[in-house]
Every structure is written in structure tokens, then in C-alpha cells.
Tab-separated table of C-alpha atoms in Angstrom:
chain	number	residue	atom	x	y	z
Q	88	MET	CA	59.561	14.341	43.871
Q	89	THR	CA	56.193	15.621	45.037
Q	90	LEU	CA	53.377	13.381	46.237
Q	91	GLU	CA	50.435	13.773	43.857
Q	92	PHE	CA	48.290	10.811	44.832
Q	93	VAL	CA	47.698	8.186	47.520
Q	94	LEU	CA	44.923	5.641	47.919
Q	95	SER	CA	45.254	3.668	51.147
Q	96	ARG	CA	43.271	0.553	52.016
Q	97	GLN	CA	43.593	-2.115	54.705
Q	98	ASP	CA	45.607	-4.559	52.592
Q	99	HIS	CA	47.373	-2.280	50.094
Q	100	HIS	CA	48.115	1.246	48.999
Q	101	VAL	CA	48.890	2.950	45.702
Q	102	VAL	CA	51.115	6.005	45.299
Q	103	GLY	CA	51.658	8.419	42.413
Q	104	ARG	CA	54.598	10.865	42.504
Q	105	GLY	CA	55.461	13.642	40.082
Q	106	VAL	CA	53.590	14.681	36.946
Q	107	ARG	CA	54.577	13.119	33.638
Q	108	HIS	CA	51.507	14.298	31.738
Q	109	VAL	CA	48.497	16.374	32.741
Q	110	LEU	CA	45.275	14.860	31.381
Q	111	PRO	CA	42.894	17.831	31.150
Q	112	ALA	CA	39.912	15.910	29.756
Q	113	VAL	CA	38.397	12.552	30.702
Q	114	ALA	CA	38.872	11.423	27.092
Q	115	ASP	CA	42.622	12.035	27.499
Q	116	ALA	CA	42.686	9.808	30.576
Q	117	VAL	CA	40.690	7.038	28.881
Q	118	ALA	CA	43.065	7.161	25.896
Q	119	ALA	CA	46.111	7.064	28.209
Q	120	VAL	CA	44.891	3.862	29.866
Q	121	ARG	CA	44.245	2.263	26.486
Q	122	GLU	CA	47.809	3.152	25.538
Q	123	GLY	CA	49.067	1.249	28.582
Q	124	ARG	CA	49.749	4.276	30.785
Q	125	ASN	CA	48.898	4.810	34.456
Q	126	VAL	CA	46.287	7.363	35.478
Q	127	VAL	CA	45.581	8.753	38.951
Q	128	GLY	CA	43.534	11.596	40.348
Q	129	ALA	CA	40.059	12.886	41.084
Q	130	LEU	CA	36.728	13.195	39.315
Q	131	PRO	CA	34.374	16.024	40.318
Q	132	PHE	CA	30.835	15.355	41.494
Q	133	ASP	CA	29.421	16.956	38.344
Q	134	MET	CA	31.325	15.690	35.315
Q	135	SER	CA	30.679	18.969	33.494
Q	136	ASP	CA	33.205	20.510	35.916
Q	137	ALA	CA	36.987	20.246	35.523
Q	138	THR	CA	38.653	16.930	36.365
Q	139	ALA	CA	42.028	16.459	38.082
Q	140	LEU	CA	43.613	13.479	36.322
Q	141	LEU	CA	47.265	12.924	35.449
Q	142	GLU	CA	49.905	10.367	34.537
Q	143	PRO	CA	52.450	10.298	37.372
Q	144	GLU	CA	56.205	10.023	36.970
Q	145	GLU	CA	56.291	7.233	39.541
Q	146	PHE	CA	53.453	4.795	40.204
Q	147	TYR	CA	53.601	1.862	42.592
Q	148	ARG	CA	51.478	-0.419	44.754
Q	149	LEU	CA	52.605	-1.908	48.074
Q	150	ASP	CA	51.012	-4.176	50.673
Q	151	GLY	CA	49.358	-2.760	53.784
Q	152	PRO	CA	47.931	0.692	54.473
Q	153	TRP	CA	49.970	3.782	53.605
Q	154	VAL	CA	52.506	5.056	56.125
Q	155	THR	CA	55.342	7.521	55.793
Q	156	VAL	CA	58.745	7.506	57.477
Q	157	ASP	CA	59.335	11.149	56.593
Q	158	PRO	CA	58.971	13.694	59.400
Q	159	LEU	CA	55.762	15.663	58.941
Q	160	PRO	CA	54.788	19.112	60.168
Q	161	PRO	CA	52.235	19.061	62.991
Q	162	LEU	CA	48.661	19.956	62.166
Q	163	PRO	CA	47.866	23.560	63.083
Q	164	THR	CA	45.021	24.878	65.172
Q	165	VAL	CA	41.951	25.519	63.034
Q	166	THR	CA	38.740	27.404	63.700
Q	167	VAL	CA	35.346	27.156	62.041
Q	168	THR	CA	34.707	30.379	60.143
Q	169	ARG	CA	31.532	29.583	58.243
Q	170	GLN	CA	28.839	26.963	57.762
Q	171	ILE	CA	27.372	26.767	54.250
Q	172	PRO	CA	24.457	27.075	54.661
Q	173	ASP	CA	23.647	27.804	58.290
Q	174	PRO	CA	22.216	24.710	60.012
Q	175	ASP	CA	18.672	26.111	60.145
Q	176	VAL	CA	18.808	26.831	56.421
Q	177	HIS	CA	19.910	23.254	55.724
Q	178	VAL	CA	16.964	21.957	57.759
Q	179	GLN	CA	14.585	24.117	55.723
Q	180	ARG	CA	16.182	22.881	52.503
Q	181	VAL	CA	15.499	19.314	53.592
Q	182	ARG	CA	11.867	20.197	54.338
Q	183	ASP	CA	11.513	21.725	50.878
Q	184	VAL	CA	13.080	18.699	49.193
Q	185	VAL	CA	10.836	16.306	51.117
Q	186	LYS	CA	7.839	18.184	49.702
Q	187	GLN	CA	9.300	17.859	46.200
Q	188	LEU	CA	9.783	14.127	46.710
Q	189	GLU	CA	6.224	13.739	47.972
Q	190	ALA	CA	5.076	15.548	44.815
Q	191	GLY	CA	6.922	12.988	42.668
Q	192	VAL	CA	9.885	15.090	41.477
Q	193	ALA	CA	12.273	12.231	42.350
Q	194	GLU	CA	12.558	9.230	44.651
Q	195	LYS	CA	15.722	10.337	46.454
Q	196	ILE	CA	17.845	13.510	46.491
Q	197	VAL	CA	21.111	13.830	48.402
Q	198	LEU	CA	21.633	17.200	50.070
Q	199	ALA	CA	24.976	18.367	51.442
Q	200	ARG	CA	26.303	21.226	53.509
Q	201	ALA	CA	29.841	22.490	54.155
Q	202	ILE	CA	32.032	23.810	56.946
Q	203	GLU	CA	34.878	26.221	56.199
Q	204	VAL	CA	37.864	26.322	58.527
Q	205	THR	CA	40.888	28.632	58.731
Q	206	ALA	CA	44.264	27.604	60.109
Q	207	SER	CA	46.857	29.318	62.268
Q	208	SER	CA	49.565	28.087	59.860
Q	209	PRO	CA	49.517	26.152	56.569
Q	210	ILE	CA	47.825	22.752	56.718
Q	211	ASP	CA	50.115	20.096	55.262
Q	212	PRO	CA	47.959	17.667	53.242
Q	213	VAL	CA	50.302	14.730	53.887
Q	214	SER	CA	50.016	15.339	57.635
Q	215	VAL	CA	46.218	15.236	57.279
Q	216	LEU	CA	46.449	11.977	55.326
Q	217	SER	CA	48.752	10.439	57.926
Q	218	ALA	CA	46.375	11.369	60.746
Q	219	LEU	CA	43.333	10.002	58.907
Q	220	VAL	CA	44.936	6.674	57.959
Q	221	SER	CA	46.310	6.117	61.458
Q	222	ARG	CA	42.851	6.713	62.991
Q	223	ASP	CA	40.915	4.515	60.547
Q	224	PRO	CA	40.740	0.814	61.575
Q	225	MET	CA	40.581	-0.169	57.892
Q	226	GLY	CA	43.545	2.024	56.938
Q	227	ASN	CA	41.370	4.051	54.566
Q	228	GLY	CA	42.740	7.306	53.240
Q	229	PHE	CA	43.204	9.247	50.040
Q	230	LEU	CA	45.063	12.286	48.791
Q	231	ALA	CA	44.877	13.850	45.328
Q	232	ASP	CA	46.609	16.951	44.032
Q	233	LEU	CA	43.968	19.079	42.313
Q	234	SER	CA	46.282	21.827	41.062
Q	235	PRO	CA	47.472	20.366	37.719
Q	236	THR	CA	44.047	20.420	36.105
Q	237	SER	CA	41.799	22.403	38.431
Q	238	ASP	CA	41.842	25.781	40.129
Q	239	SER	CA	39.308	24.746	42.790
Q	240	GLY	CA	41.905	23.888	45.403
Q	241	ASN	CA	45.294	22.434	46.098
Q	242	TYR	CA	44.531	18.994	47.560
Q	243	ILE	CA	41.580	16.863	48.508
Q	244	VAL	CA	42.288	14.569	51.458
Q	245	GLY	CA	39.935	12.139	53.145
Q	246	ALA	CA	39.181	8.676	54.521
Q	247	SER	CA	36.323	7.314	52.456
Q	248	PRO	CA	34.795	3.972	53.475
Q	249	GLU	CA	32.918	3.622	50.169
Q	250	LEU	CA	34.281	1.705	47.189
Q	251	LEU	CA	32.893	3.030	43.910
Q	252	VAL	CA	34.490	0.282	41.830
Q	253	ARG	CA	37.473	-2.064	41.779
Q	254	LYS	CA	38.613	-4.016	38.735
Q	255	ARG	CA	41.156	-6.842	38.806
Q	256	GLY	CA	41.395	-8.859	35.625
Q	257	ALA	CA	37.840	-9.787	34.678
Q	258	VAL	CA	36.457	-9.332	38.207
Q	259	VAL	CA	34.622	-6.120	39.080
Q	260	SER	CA	33.387	-5.211	42.558
Q	261	CYS	CA	31.515	-2.350	44.217
Q	262	HIS	CA	30.540	-1.710	47.827
Q	263	PRO	CA	27.948	1.064	48.073
Q	264	PHE	CA	26.988	2.684	51.387
Q	265	ALA	CA	23.593	4.319	51.968
Q	266	GLY	CA	21.602	4.529	55.179
Q	267	THR	CA	23.571	5.961	58.099
Q	268	ALA	CA	23.392	6.390	61.874
Q	269	ALA	CA	25.832	8.065	64.259
Q	270	ARG	CA	27.546	5.674	66.676
Q	271	SER	CA	27.551	5.906	70.474
Q	272	THR	CA	30.474	5.385	72.832
Q	273	ASP	CA	28.154	3.329	75.060
Q	274	PRO	CA	28.270	-0.306	73.808
Q	275	GLY	CA	24.640	-1.030	74.656
Q	276	GLU	CA	23.376	2.128	72.988
Q	277	ASP	CA	25.638	1.513	69.998
Q	278	SER	CA	24.146	-1.960	69.586
Q	279	ARG	CA	20.634	-0.502	69.761
Q	280	ILE	CA	21.520	2.091	67.102
Q	281	SER	CA	22.871	-0.526	64.703
Q	282	ALA	CA	19.803	-2.737	65.164
Q	283	ALA	CA	17.477	0.223	64.567
Q	284	LEU	CA	19.338	1.115	61.361
Q	285	ALA	CA	19.093	-2.457	60.082
Q	286	ALA	CA	15.341	-2.448	60.803
Q	287	SER	CA	14.643	1.031	59.369
Q	288	ALA	CA	12.254	0.867	56.417
Q	289	LYS	CA	13.296	4.381	55.361
Q	290	ASP	CA	17.017	3.499	55.314
Q	291	GLN	CA	16.416	0.140	53.655
Q	292	ALA	CA	14.466	1.877	50.874
Q	293	GLU	CA	17.162	4.521	50.442
Q	294	HIS	CA	19.790	1.802	50.200
Q	295	ARG	CA	17.789	-0.203	47.669
Q	296	PHE	CA	17.669	2.826	45.339
Q	297	VAL	CA	21.473	2.861	45.318
Q	298	VAL	CA	21.890	-0.872	44.742
Q	299	ASP	CA	19.335	-0.951	41.925
Q	300	GLU	CA	21.068	1.940	40.135
Q	301	ILE	CA	24.474	0.250	40.383
Q	302	ARG	CA	23.030	-3.045	39.144
Q	303	ALA	CA	21.557	-1.266	36.104
Q	304	ALA	CA	24.840	0.550	35.373
Q	305	LEU	CA	27.031	-2.567	35.670
Q	306	ALA	CA	24.761	-5.059	33.892
Q	307	PRO	CA	25.761	-4.006	30.334
Q	308	PHE	CA	29.437	-4.675	31.168
Q	309	CYS	CA	29.029	-8.011	32.980
Q	310	GLU	CA	28.270	-11.575	32.000
Q	311	THR	CA	27.584	-12.418	35.662
Q	312	LEU	CA	26.606	-10.095	38.524
Q	313	GLU	CA	26.038	-11.124	42.152
Q	314	VAL	CA	23.925	-8.684	44.192
Q	315	PRO	CA	22.816	-9.729	47.713
Q	316	GLU	CA	19.109	-9.328	48.418
Q	317	SER	CA	19.646	-7.500	51.706
Q	318	PRO	CA	22.330	-5.061	52.884
Q	319	GLN	CA	24.783	-5.712	55.688
Q	320	LEU	CA	25.884	-3.449	58.538
Q	321	SER	CA	29.277	-1.775	58.158
Q	322	SER	CA	30.906	0.659	60.547
Q	323	THR	CA	33.520	3.357	60.864
Q	324	PRO	CA	34.612	4.784	64.235
Q	325	GLN	CA	31.925	7.467	63.857
Q	326	LEU	CA	29.071	5.833	61.932
Q	327	TRP	CA	26.997	2.759	61.171
Q	328	HIS	CA	26.104	2.193	57.508
Q	329	LEU	CA	23.980	-0.145	55.445
Q	330	SER	CA	26.204	-1.533	52.691
Q	331	THR	CA	26.048	-4.141	49.937
Q	332	PRO	CA	29.076	-5.907	48.414
Q	333	ILE	CA	28.506	-6.445	44.681
Q	334	VAL	CA	30.722	-8.692	42.527
Q	335	GLY	CA	30.612	-9.374	38.784
Q	336	THR	CA	32.549	-10.900	35.911
Q	337	LEU	CA	33.193	-8.621	32.960
Q	338	ALA	CA	32.051	-9.713	29.521
Q	339	ASP	CA	35.097	-7.914	28.082
Q	340	PRO	CA	38.166	-7.917	30.392
Q	341	ALA	CA	39.552	-4.995	28.365
Q	342	THR	CA	36.986	-2.733	30.054
Q	343	SER	CA	39.063	-0.601	32.415
Q	344	ALA	CA	38.429	0.497	35.980
Q	345	LEU	CA	38.230	4.075	34.676
Q	346	ASP	CA	35.560	3.044	32.129
Q	347	LEU	CA	33.534	1.500	34.950
Q	348	ALA	CA	34.001	4.459	37.290
Q	349	LEU	CA	32.701	6.822	34.604
Q	350	ALA	CA	29.679	4.584	33.999
Q	351	LEU	CA	28.803	4.399	37.701
Q	352	HIS	CA	29.577	7.922	38.887
Q	353	PRO	CA	27.789	9.631	40.527
Q	354	THR	CA	25.850	6.864	42.228
Q	355	ALA	CA	22.499	7.288	43.914
Q	356	ALA	CA	24.365	7.242	47.251
Q	357	VAL	CA	25.704	10.761	46.594
Q	358	ALA	CA	23.249	12.089	43.978
Q	359	GLY	CA	19.821	10.462	44.058
Q	360	VAL	CA	17.210	8.707	41.909
Q	361	PRO	CA	16.590	9.294	39.104
Q	362	ARG	CA	20.043	10.733	38.522
Q	363	ALA	CA	19.131	13.570	36.152
Q	364	ALA	CA	16.359	14.940	38.375
Q	365	ALA	CA	18.476	14.622	41.499
Q	366	MET	CA	21.480	16.341	39.893
Q	367	ALA	CA	19.256	19.195	38.713
Q	368	ALA	CA	17.852	19.647	42.220
Q	369	ILE	CA	21.346	19.622	43.760
Q	370	ARG	CA	22.570	22.272	41.318
Q	371	ASP	CA	19.557	24.451	42.130
Q	372	VAL	CA	19.916	24.112	45.906
Q	373	GLU	CA	23.689	23.820	46.468
Q	374	GLY	CA	25.463	25.058	43.364
Q	375	SER	CA	28.772	23.342	42.574
Q	376	ARG	CA	30.103	20.669	44.930
Q	377	GLY	CA	33.572	20.629	43.409
Q	378	PHE	CA	35.294	17.335	44.166
Q	379	TYR	CA	33.189	16.399	47.179
Q	380	ALA	CA	31.112	13.289	46.336
Q	381	GLY	CA	33.225	12.767	43.228
Q	382	ALA	CA	35.693	9.890	42.961
Q	383	VAL	CA	39.391	9.500	43.749
Q	384	GLY	CA	41.346	6.611	42.341
Q	385	TRP	CA	43.721	5.016	39.910
Q	386	THR	CA	43.786	2.843	36.818
Q	387	ASP	CA	46.993	1.237	35.612
Q	388	GLY	CA	48.095	0.474	32.087
Q	389	SER	CA	46.511	-2.995	32.211
Q	390	GLY	CA	43.102	-1.473	33.009
Q	391	ASP	CA	43.026	-2.675	36.618
Q	392	GLY	CA	42.291	-0.095	39.267
Q	393	GLU	CA	40.253	1.163	42.175
Q	394	TRP	CA	38.094	4.266	42.658
Q	395	MET	CA	36.650	5.432	45.963
Q	396	VAL	CA	33.728	7.815	46.474
Q	397	SER	CA	35.298	11.067	47.733
Q	398	ILE	CA	33.395	11.548	50.980
Q	399	ARG	CA	34.611	12.144	54.573
Q	400	CYS	CA	37.064	14.605	53.109
Q	401	ILE	CA	38.367	18.162	53.109
Q	402	GLU	CA	39.491	20.321	50.187
Q	403	LEU	CA	42.494	22.446	51.134
Q	404	ALA	CA	43.143	25.845	49.602
Q	405	GLU	CA	46.375	26.375	47.679
Q	406	ASP	CA	48.033	28.286	50.517
Q	407	GLY	CA	46.919	25.679	53.076
Q	408	LEU	CA	45.438	28.349	55.323
Q	409	SER	CA	41.840	27.270	54.819
Q	410	GLY	CA	39.814	24.219	53.949
Q	411	THR	CA	36.276	23.128	53.213
Q	412	ALA	CA	34.732	19.922	54.536
Q	413	THR	CA	31.407	18.784	53.087
Q	414	ALA	CA	28.910	16.154	54.244
Q	415	GLY	CA	25.562	15.040	52.893
Q	416	GLY	CA	22.683	12.672	53.391
Q	417	GLY	CA	20.078	10.973	51.249
Q	418	ILE	CA	16.625	12.534	51.474
Q	419	VAL	CA	13.545	10.423	50.777
Q	420	ALA	CA	9.859	11.085	51.355
Q	421	GLY	CA	10.011	9.912	54.982
Q	422	SER	CA	13.108	11.908	55.990
Q	423	ASP	CA	13.194	13.860	59.274
Q	424	PRO	CA	14.918	17.235	58.583
Q	425	ASP	CA	16.448	17.498	62.061
Q	426	ALA	CA	17.769	13.932	61.873
Q	427	GLU	CA	19.300	14.717	58.478
Q	428	LEU	CA	21.151	17.673	60.018
Q	429	ASP	CA	22.447	15.393	62.782
Q	430	GLU	CA	23.644	12.892	60.162
Q	431	THR	CA	25.759	15.484	58.374
Q	432	THR	CA	27.192	16.627	61.711
Q	433	ALA	CA	28.292	13.055	62.465
Q	434	LYS	CA	29.854	12.685	59.033
Q	435	PHE	CA	31.960	15.828	59.500
Q	436	ARG	CA	33.736	14.174	62.412
Q	437	THR	CA	35.959	11.968	60.245
Q	438	ALA	CA	37.786	14.785	58.473
Q	439	LEU	CA	37.588	17.459	61.162
Q	440	SER	CA	38.464	15.336	64.183
Q	441	VAL	CA	42.140	15.280	63.119
Q	442	PHE	CA	42.150	18.986	64.008
Q	443	GLU	CA	40.575	18.209	67.408
Q	444	LEU	CA	37.321	19.957	66.402
């Protein structure tokens, strides 16, 4: 039976195998959960695009991060064939957006760029997942088959650090990331970088936009909501982040994790503030993002579930001979275009380092 879905975390993982029912519309998925069925898959960045949601034949949750005992094909050699757009064009785009922000078009707009790679032999998505999970100290990793309900690619695979939403019983939690700095291999320099990020007024403001948007989106569903006043520092092997753990109690425990994910997505961490203006700007500048900066996750028949923001990822073509990795950064009025380019470069390392790029 084929592997359609995996969400790996430090203390547990969830697996979906086989396809019992394709759920071509979000309404179909919401109805399936209300009927007590399990739903897994991926949401696109722009919800006007096709989704990739399904009810799997097999669905199970186990303790610990995901591992496989099956022999896997080695990852092939890959080469970068194209950057979309070229780095200098991305820098100019950031300059243009900064001017728009200074003119009051929005408060924050997230801009992304992509790297296309081609492979010497087909890239096995499960091998990519295995490499990502084994390299991530938190055991983060995800894999979603996009083919049942989308023609944009075969699989999306990544190691996102960012929780969009988790729902267990009446408890709902989110952990948004916004404000980023590339890490150093020198411990002293790495400490200086983290301290500078924590003290950065620009990054603190960018992060506050995200937290305020999530608070506003969750408040109608919650009877209590705990939001720390200041963010904390979180890290991956490549990056430092500002992050804020948010916890609430649902007014109606029947609200599902999928309901909450749809209410929250896309957050200001991957779109901007206000959402409508930021989304319009992204469409004008980038076009379609596909499933990058969407959400990958699951909701079971009881309504519990977990959805991660689909970043630090690569979309693999159906034949496995090419893939597209995308990375973005939040632009505010004080953004430095060259620093924003450097931030995207650092974010590419998670997905592309498994190919030794």
C-alpha cells in the first residue's frame, strides 16, 4: 500500500496509506470529518487553488518521530537549473515592496523566491523525508501526495518547524514563527546573532503582526486564549526564529482541527498584514505559489488533528526528475533588500542540504 501522508514530530508521528476517498473540495473534507472520517493532505497557499486532501485506507499515530525500516533508494545527484526570479530581481522586488509599504499599501508583505533542481535519476520522496527527519533535532518532517487532487506535482516533502494549529479535545495551540536570522557555526557568533534577533525592533514588529492576526482569528472559537506578551527564541540547525506559543480552550469542542486550520490559513507569517492586500501583492509579484506556504496535516474522525505550515520544503515533479524549493521572508517598511535575499538563501538549506547542495 502506497504512502500518501506522513507528519513527523519529536514525540509522535501520523501516517496515512492508500486512498479510500479523494476529497476534491475543502467542503468535502470538512463533511468527512463531521461524519467521523479521517482526513490527511495539503492545503495550497491560495485557497482558490486546488487542494490535495483525501481519506486514507490506513491511518495511524505512533510515538516518536517517523522512521522506516524499509530499504530506500539513495538520493541522486541534483543540480540547480534555475532561480525564480534571479537573485538581483528578487532584491529589486523587495525594494519595490518596501516603497509600497512606506506608502501605506500594507504593513507587511511576504515575498518568496524559488530554486529549481534536476536530478540524475528519480528522487524518491520517502528517501527525502527520511533524510530530513534524521537531520532535524526535533524530528520534524512531512510528506503529502499531491497527485490525487492536484496536477501541480507528485509530492511535497519538507521539515517545517512551524505549527499552524493543533487541536486535542478542547485545547487548541499554535506556535507561529516570524523574524529570522541565519545561524553561525561559531558558538560566540551564533550567540551574538540570536541576541541581535531578540533585540531587533524590525523583527519584533514583524512578529507582532503575526501574533495579533492569529489572536484575532482564534478569539471567536475560544473561551480562553493565552498569548505571551513577548516572543521567545527558537532554533533549527540553520536558523534562529522569534516564536510565540499560543494556547486556548475552545468554546465548542466539536470545532475540528481542520476548521481551525481553514480559519487561520494563511497566517501573516507567510502572507502579510492585512491579509487581502498582502495576498493581492503576492499574486501580482510572484504568481501562484502552489503548495509552498500552505499547510500539511491531518484531522481524525473525532476532530483532533495537527496542521503544519508547509515551509522548508520541496515539491517534486511526477517523474521525480526535478523539484522546486521555495523560501520567503516577511518584508516591512524597515527591511534591507540584501538581508532579505540572504534570509531566503539560509532557508533553502533545510530542504536542499539533503542533496549536498
